[in-house]
PDB file of C-alpha atoms in Angstrom:
ATOM      1  CA  UNK X   1      51.162 -47.920  16.477  1.00 21.00           C
ATOM      2  CA  UNK X   2      48.378 -45.418  17.070  1.00 21.00           C
ATOM      3  CA  UNK X   3      45.062 -46.261  18.647  1.00 26.00           C
ATOM      4  CA  UNK X   4      42.133 -44.047  17.654  1.00 28.00           C
ATOM      5  CA  UNK X   5      39.567 -43.048  20.301  1.00 34.00           C
ATOM      6  CA  UNK X   6      36.908 -40.982  18.568  1.00 39.00           C
ATOM      7  CA  UNK X   7      38.823 -37.976  17.278  1.00 36.00           C
ATOM      8  CA  UNK X   8      41.630 -38.466  19.772  1.00 39.00           C
ATOM      9  CA  UNK X   9      44.877 -40.159  18.820  1.00 35.00           C
ATOM     10  CA  UNK X  10      46.870 -41.827  21.586  1.00 36.00           C
ATOM     11  CA  UNK X  11      50.503 -42.516  20.830  1.00 35.00           C
ATOM     12  CA  UNK X  12      52.018 -45.704  22.218  1.00 33.00           C
ATOM     13  CA  UNK X  13      55.654 -44.753  21.708  1.00 36.00           C
ATOM     14  CA  UNK X  14      55.897 -43.623  25.337  1.00 41.00           C
ATOM     15  CA  UNK X  15      53.838 -44.809  28.280  1.00 51.00           C
ATOM     16  CA  UNK X  16      53.490 -41.233  29.495  1.00 51.00           C
ATOM     17  CA  UNK X  17      52.824 -39.672  26.119  1.00 53.00           C
ATOM     18  CA  UNK X  18      50.050 -37.085  26.189  1.00 52.00           C
ATOM     19  CA  UNK X  19      47.098 -37.565  23.832  1.00 50.00           C
ATOM     20  CA  UNK X  20      47.063 -35.560  20.631  1.00 52.00           C
ATOM     21  CA  UNK X  21      43.490 -34.345  20.627  1.00 56.00           C
ATOM     22  CA  UNK X  22      41.878 -33.394  17.346  1.00 67.00           C
ATOM     23  CA  UNK X  23      38.434 -32.110  18.214  1.00 67.00           C
ATOM     24  CA  UNK X  24      36.635 -29.391  16.354  1.00 66.00           C
ATOM     25  CA  UNK X  25      34.745 -26.769  18.329  1.00 70.00           C
ATOM     26  CA  UNK X  26      31.481 -28.374  17.233  1.00 69.00           C
ATOM     27  CA  UNK X  27      32.591 -31.803  18.493  1.00 68.00           C
ATOM     28  CA  UNK X  28      33.507 -30.350  21.870  1.00 68.00           C
ATOM     29  CA  UNK X  29      30.176 -28.564  22.195  1.00 63.00           C
ATOM     30  CA  UNK X  30      28.362 -31.809  21.369  1.00 70.00           C
ATOM     31  CA  UNK X  31      30.275 -33.503  24.198  1.00 66.00           C
ATOM     32  CA  UNK X  32      28.436 -31.302  26.720  1.00 71.00           C
ATOM     33  CA  UNK X  33      25.526 -33.749  26.520  1.00 69.00           C
ATOM     34  CA  UNK X  34      27.651 -36.759  27.474  1.00 77.00           C
ATOM     35  CA  UNK X  35      27.971 -38.231  30.958  1.00 83.00           C
ATOM     36  CA  UNK X  36      31.326 -39.387  32.263  1.00 91.00           C
ATOM     37  CA  UNK X  37      31.174 -42.555  34.391  1.00 94.00           C
ATOM     38  CA  UNK X  38      32.876 -42.583  37.772  1.00 97.00           C
ATOM     39  CA  UNK X  39      36.006 -44.616  38.441  1.00 98.00           C
ATOM     40  CA  UNK X  40      34.880 -46.044  41.751  1.00 98.00           C
ATOM     41  CA  UNK X  41      34.758 -49.112  43.974  1.00 98.00           C
ATOM     42  CA  UNK X  42      33.893 -49.760  47.626  1.00 98.00           C
ATOM     43  CA  UNK X  43      36.348 -48.988  50.439  1.00 97.00           C
ATOM     44  CA  UNK X  44      38.895 -46.943  48.493  1.00 98.00           C
ATOM     45  CA  UNK X  45      41.676 -45.110  50.305  1.00 97.00           C
ATOM     46  CA  UNK X  46      40.742 -41.858  48.534  1.00 98.00           C
ATOM     47  CA  UNK X  47      37.818 -40.876  46.351  1.00 98.00           C
ATOM     48  CA  UNK X  48      38.984 -37.839  44.377  1.00 98.00           C
ATOM     49  CA  UNK X  49      36.132 -35.529  43.460  1.00 98.00           C
ATOM     50  CA  UNK X  50      36.495 -33.055  40.619  1.00 96.00           C
ATOM     51  CA  UNK X  51      34.098 -30.171  40.096  1.00 94.00           C
ATOM     52  CA  UNK X  52      32.627 -31.414  36.806  1.00 94.00           C
ATOM     53  CA  UNK X  53      33.917 -32.927  33.549  1.00 93.00           C
ATOM     54  CA  UNK X  54      35.455 -30.607  31.000  1.00 89.00           C
ATOM     55  CA  UNK X  55      34.382 -30.889  27.385  1.00 89.00           C
ATOM     56  CA  UNK X  56      37.613 -32.697  26.508  1.00 89.00           C
ATOM     57  CA  UNK X  57      36.987 -35.278  29.213  1.00 92.00           C
ATOM     58  CA  UNK X  58      33.406 -35.796  28.088  1.00 89.00           C
ATOM     59  CA  UNK X  59      34.537 -36.167  24.480  1.00 88.00           C
ATOM     60  CA  UNK X  60      37.218 -38.759  25.285  1.00 90.00           C
ATOM     61  CA  UNK X  61      35.435 -40.535  28.131  1.00 92.00           C
ATOM     62  CA  UNK X  62      38.455 -39.973  30.415  1.00 95.00           C
ATOM     63  CA  UNK X  63      38.705 -37.797  33.513  1.00 97.00           C
ATOM     64  CA  UNK X  64      41.062 -34.792  33.535  1.00 96.00           C
ATOM     65  CA  UNK X  65      41.855 -35.360  29.851  1.00 93.00           C
ATOM     66  CA  UNK X  66      42.355 -31.770  28.723  1.00 89.00           C
ATOM     67  CA  UNK X  67      45.985 -30.999  27.862  1.00 87.00           C
ATOM     68  CA  UNK X  68      47.204 -28.532  30.460  1.00 86.00           C
ATOM     69  CA  UNK X  69      45.337 -30.123  33.356  1.00 92.00           C
ATOM     70  CA  UNK X  70      47.889 -30.990  36.042  1.00 95.00           C
ATOM     71  CA  UNK X  71      45.900 -33.720  37.835  1.00 97.00           C
ATOM     72  CA  UNK X  72      47.841 -36.744  36.574  1.00 97.00           C
ATOM     73  CA  UNK X  73      51.218 -35.072  37.106  1.00 97.00           C
ATOM     74  CA  UNK X  74      50.305 -33.919  40.632  1.00 97.00           C
ATOM     75  CA  UNK X  75      49.069 -37.412  41.462  1.00 97.00           C
ATOM     76  CA  UNK X  76      52.450 -38.883  40.535  1.00 98.00           C
ATOM     77  CA  UNK X  77      54.556 -36.135  42.107  1.00 97.00           C
ATOM     78  CA  UNK X  78      52.452 -36.385  45.254  1.00 97.00           C
ATOM     79  CA  UNK X  79      53.369 -40.052  45.586  1.00 97.00           C
ATOM     80  CA  UNK X  80      50.044 -41.672  44.686  1.00 97.00           C
ATOM     81  CA  UNK X  81      51.219 -43.440  41.526  1.00 97.00           C
ATOM     82  CA  UNK X  82      54.671 -44.790  40.604  1.00 96.00           C
ATOM     83  CA  UNK X  83      54.530 -43.128  37.200  1.00 97.00           C
ATOM     84  CA  UNK X  84      52.362 -40.532  35.525  1.00 97.00           C
ATOM     85  CA  UNK X  85      49.277 -42.269  34.195  1.00 97.00           C
ATOM     86  CA  UNK X  86      47.554 -41.160  31.031  1.00 96.00           C
ATOM     87  CA  UNK X  87      43.846 -40.278  31.175  1.00 96.00           C
ATOM     88  CA  UNK X  88      43.008 -43.448  29.222  1.00 96.00           C
ATOM     89  CA  UNK X  89      44.636 -45.458  32.027  1.00 97.00           C
ATOM     90  CA  UNK X  90      42.243 -44.113  34.652  1.00 98.00           C
ATOM     91  CA  UNK X  91      40.938 -47.573  35.607  1.00 98.00           C
ATOM     92  CA  UNK X  92      44.415 -48.404  36.954  1.00 98.00           C
ATOM     93  CA  UNK X  93      43.706 -46.005  39.810  1.00 98.00           C
ATOM     94  CA  UNK X  94      41.485 -48.597  41.476  1.00 98.00           C
ATOM     95  CA  UNK X  95      44.552 -50.786  41.975  1.00 97.00           C
ATOM     96  CA  UNK X  96      46.157 -47.949  43.939  1.00 97.00           C
ATOM     97  CA  UNK X  97      43.089 -47.533  46.155  1.00 98.00           C
ATOM     98  CA  UNK X  98      41.965 -44.392  44.322  1.00 98.00           C
ATOM     99  CA  UNK X  99      38.805 -43.400  42.487  1.00 98.00           C
ATOM    100  CA  UNK X 100      37.347 -40.390  40.664  1.00 98.00           C
ATOM    101  CA  UNK X 101      33.913 -38.775  40.729  1.00 98.00           C
ATOM    102  CA  UNK X 102      32.554 -35.252  40.195  1.00 97.00           C
ATOM    103  CA  UNK X 103      30.374 -32.814  42.087  1.00 96.00           C
ATOM    104  CA  UNK X 104      28.310 -32.063  38.986  1.00 94.00           C
ATOM    105  CA  UNK X 105      27.664 -34.346  36.028  1.00 91.00           C
ATOM    106  CA  UNK X 106      27.221 -31.695  33.314  1.00 89.00           C
ATOM    107  CA  UNK X 107      30.292 -31.154  31.155  1.00 90.00           C
ATOM    108  CA  UNK X 108      31.286 -27.539  30.554  1.00 87.00           C
ATOM    109  CA  UNK X 109      34.228 -25.641  29.120  1.00 81.00           C
ATOM    110  CA  UNK X 110      34.788 -23.957  32.506  1.00 81.00           C
ATOM    111  CA  UNK X 111      33.675 -24.909  36.013  1.00 82.00           C
ATOM    112  CA  UNK X 112      32.291 -21.407  36.626  1.00 85.00           C
ATOM    113  CA  UNK X 113      29.566 -22.144  34.051  1.00 88.00           C
ATOM    114  CA  UNK X 114      27.819 -24.337  36.639  1.00 91.00           C
ATOM    115  CA  UNK X 115      24.949 -22.884  38.621  1.00 93.00           C
ATOM    116  CA  UNK X 116      24.753 -22.782  42.407  1.00 94.00           C
ATOM    117  CA  UNK X 117      21.748 -25.114  42.171  1.00 95.00           C
ATOM    118  CA  UNK X 118      23.755 -27.683  40.205  1.00 94.00           C
ATOM    119  CA  UNK X 119      26.553 -27.678  42.764  1.00 95.00           C
ATOM    120  CA  UNK X 120      24.154 -27.890  45.697  1.00 96.00           C
ATOM    121  CA  UNK X 121      22.327 -30.824  44.101  1.00 96.00           C
ATOM    122  CA  UNK X 122      25.692 -32.415  43.328  1.00 96.00           C
ATOM    123  CA  UNK X 123      26.675 -32.119  46.974  1.00 97.00           C
ATOM    124  CA  UNK X 124      23.627 -34.146  47.997  1.00 97.00           C
ATOM    125  CA  UNK X 125      24.405 -36.810  45.402  1.00 97.00           C
ATOM    126  CA  UNK X 126      28.038 -36.906  46.533  1.00 98.00           C
ATOM    127  CA  UNK X 127      26.998 -37.414  50.157  1.00 97.00           C
ATOM    128  CA  UNK X 128      24.859 -40.408  49.154  1.00 98.00           C
ATOM    129  CA  UNK X 129      27.680 -41.806  47.016  1.00 98.00           C
ATOM    130  CA  UNK X 130      30.189 -41.548  49.835  1.00 98.00           C
ATOM    131  CA  UNK X 131      27.765 -43.249  52.219  1.00 98.00           C
ATOM    132  CA  UNK X 132      27.373 -46.085  49.699  1.00 98.00           C
ATOM    133  CA  UNK X 133      31.042 -46.650  48.778  1.00 98.00           C
ATOM    134  CA  UNK X 134      32.642 -45.685  52.142  1.00 98.00           C
ATOM    135  CA  UNK X 135      36.085 -44.399  51.069  1.00 98.00           C
ATOM    136  CA  UNK X 136      38.549 -43.640  53.872  1.00 97.00           C
ATOM    137  CA  UNK X 137      39.021 -40.112  52.542  1.00 98.00           C
ATOM    138  CA  UNK X 138      37.092 -37.861  50.187  1.00 98.00           C
ATOM    139  CA  UNK X 139      39.336 -35.309  48.468  1.00 98.00           C
ATOM    140  CA  UNK X 140      37.442 -32.506  46.714  1.00 98.00           C
ATOM    141  CA  UNK X 141      39.495 -30.726  44.052  1.00 97.00           C
ATOM    142  CA  UNK X 142      38.281 -27.174  44.255  1.00 93.00           C
ATOM    143  CA  UNK X 143      37.691 -25.117  47.382  1.00 94.00           C
ATOM    144  CA  UNK X 144      35.256 -22.614  45.828  1.00 92.00           C
ATOM    145  CA  UNK X 145      33.005 -25.332  44.448  1.00 93.00           C
ATOM    146  CA  UNK X 146      33.003 -27.090  47.821  1.00 95.00           C
ATOM    147  CA  UNK X 147      32.015 -23.883  49.596  1.00 95.00           C
ATOM    148  CA  UNK X 148      29.087 -23.478  47.229  1.00 94.00           C
ATOM    149  CA  UNK X 149      27.944 -27.109  47.262  1.00 95.00           C
ATOM    150  CA  UNK X 150      27.971 -27.425  51.051  1.00 94.00           C
ATOM    151  CA  UNK X 151      27.374 -23.804  52.133  1.00 92.00           C
ATOM    152  CA  UNK X 152      30.745 -23.823  53.871  1.00 91.00           C
ATOM    153  CA  UNK X 153      32.087 -20.306  53.467  1.00 87.00           C
ATOM    154  CA  UNK X 154      35.260 -20.522  55.532  1.00 89.00           C
ATOM    155  CA  UNK X 155      36.877 -23.801  54.485  1.00 93.00           C
ATOM    156  CA  UNK X 156      40.465 -23.785  53.231  1.00 95.00           C
ATOM    157  CA  UNK X 157      42.657 -26.204  51.290  1.00 96.00           C
ATOM    158  CA  UNK X 158      43.784 -29.100  53.471  1.00 97.00           C
ATOM    159  CA  UNK X 159      42.202 -31.457  56.020  1.00 97.00           C
ATOM    160  CA  UNK X 160      38.747 -30.567  57.348  1.00 96.00           C
ATOM    161  CA  UNK X 161      37.333 -31.046  60.810  1.00 93.00           C
ATOM    162  CA  UNK X 162      33.960 -32.003  59.393  1.00 93.00           C
ATOM    163  CA  UNK X 163      33.255 -35.363  57.771  1.00 96.00           C
ATOM    164  CA  UNK X 164      30.922 -36.259  54.945  1.00 96.00           C
ATOM    165  CA  UNK X 165      28.718 -39.301  55.554  1.00 95.00           C
ATOM    166  CA  UNK X 166      31.288 -40.588  58.057  1.00 95.00           C
ATOM    167  CA  UNK X 167      34.235 -40.179  55.657  1.00 97.00           C
ATOM    168  CA  UNK X 168      37.186 -37.937  56.431  1.00 97.00           C
ATOM    169  CA  UNK X 169      37.404 -34.907  54.189  1.00 97.00           C
ATOM    170  CA  UNK X 170      40.303 -33.120  52.506  1.00 98.00           C
ATOM    171  CA  UNK X 171      40.180 -30.232  50.055  1.00 97.00           C
ATOM    172  CA  UNK X 172      42.780 -30.009  47.298  1.00 97.00           C
ATOM    173  CA  UNK X 173      43.318 -27.155  44.838  1.00 95.00           C
ATOM    174  CA  UNK X 174      41.677 -27.390  41.441  1.00 92.00           C
ATOM    175  CA  UNK X 175      44.384 -28.864  39.141  1.00 94.00           C
ATOM    176  CA  UNK X 176      43.030 -27.112  36.044  1.00 85.00           C
ATOM    177  CA  UNK X 177      45.587 -25.156  34.084  1.00 74.00           C
ATOM    178  CA  UNK X 178      43.247 -22.183  34.525  1.00 74.00           C
ATOM    179  CA  UNK X 179      44.009 -22.146  38.277  1.00 76.00           C
ATOM    180  CA  UNK X 180      46.916 -19.704  38.339  1.00 74.00           C
ATOM    181  CA  UNK X 181      47.055 -19.650  42.153  1.00 83.00           C
ATOM    182  CA  UNK X 182      48.872 -22.994  42.230  1.00 88.00           C
ATOM    183  CA  UNK X 183      51.867 -24.007  40.146  1.00 93.00           C
ATOM    184  CA  UNK X 184      52.570 -27.711  39.621  1.00 94.00           C
ATOM    185  CA  UNK X 185      55.094 -27.943  42.448  1.00 95.00           C
ATOM    186  CA  UNK X 186      52.580 -26.389  44.847  1.00 95.00           C
ATOM    187  CA  UNK X 187      49.861 -28.760  43.679  1.00 95.00           C
ATOM    188  CA  UNK X 188      52.214 -31.696  44.202  1.00 96.00           C
ATOM    189  CA  UNK X 189      52.933 -30.517  47.757  1.00 97.00           C
ATOM    190  CA  UNK X 190      49.208 -30.476  48.565  1.00 97.00           C
ATOM    191  CA  UNK X 191      48.714 -33.945  47.071  1.00 97.00           C
ATOM    192  CA  UNK X 192      51.725 -35.176  49.076  1.00 97.00           C
ATOM    193  CA  UNK X 193      50.219 -33.815  52.306  1.00 97.00           C
ATOM    194  CA  UNK X 194      47.130 -35.922  51.718  1.00 97.00           C
ATOM    195  CA  UNK X 195      49.248 -38.940  50.856  1.00 97.00           C
ATOM    196  CA  UNK X 196      51.180 -38.576  54.115  1.00 96.00           C
ATOM    197  CA  UNK X 197      47.933 -38.328  56.099  1.00 94.00           C
ATOM    198  CA  UNK X 198      46.647 -41.540  54.539  1.00 90.00           C
ATOM    199  CA  UNK X 199      49.832 -43.395  55.494  1.00 84.00           C
ATOM    200  CA  UNK X 200      49.495 -42.392  59.161  1.00 73.00           C
ATOM    201  CA  UNK X 201      47.426 -45.054  61.006  1.00 60.00           C
ATOM    202  CA  UNK X 202      44.075 -43.764  62.235  1.00 54.00           C
TER     203      UNK X 202
END
């Protein structure tokens, strides 16, 4: 059985089956006007913060939906989920104490299309959101975007000494397939480091 979601077809033959996306270029460009709701709840273990939605995510309504994005695989390999979730299963993350938000709301084909002003404004919104929902950890997926949003030139991937609105802060690599600096096994190692830190009592 196949379940249609817009122009996306999700196969149900395998629980981990990737979506077969059938978007035209025009449909993807139209998706740039759409907003992608957060997957969020109070007092999560980790609020994962992407840079901004890609056009594929905006078109489907699911975070990290573009084929080639390694987020869902790194989440499983890093020990956060018992199996690799599909993007359309994103709400299941709440049951694992995880949530997803973004630094910037505007969907783009590439994160480098965002302006410095958008990222800076997004940083202020993120601070307010963290103060409201009080996750134990905030994990930002993208060191360059974090540097821009918070004028923090020397931060590196990993745990940070600074906090954001009283929440501990960790920076993970951007899981986009365009990030050639990290292969999947390296991404999984960074996700696993965060997972280990969460399991250590404060």
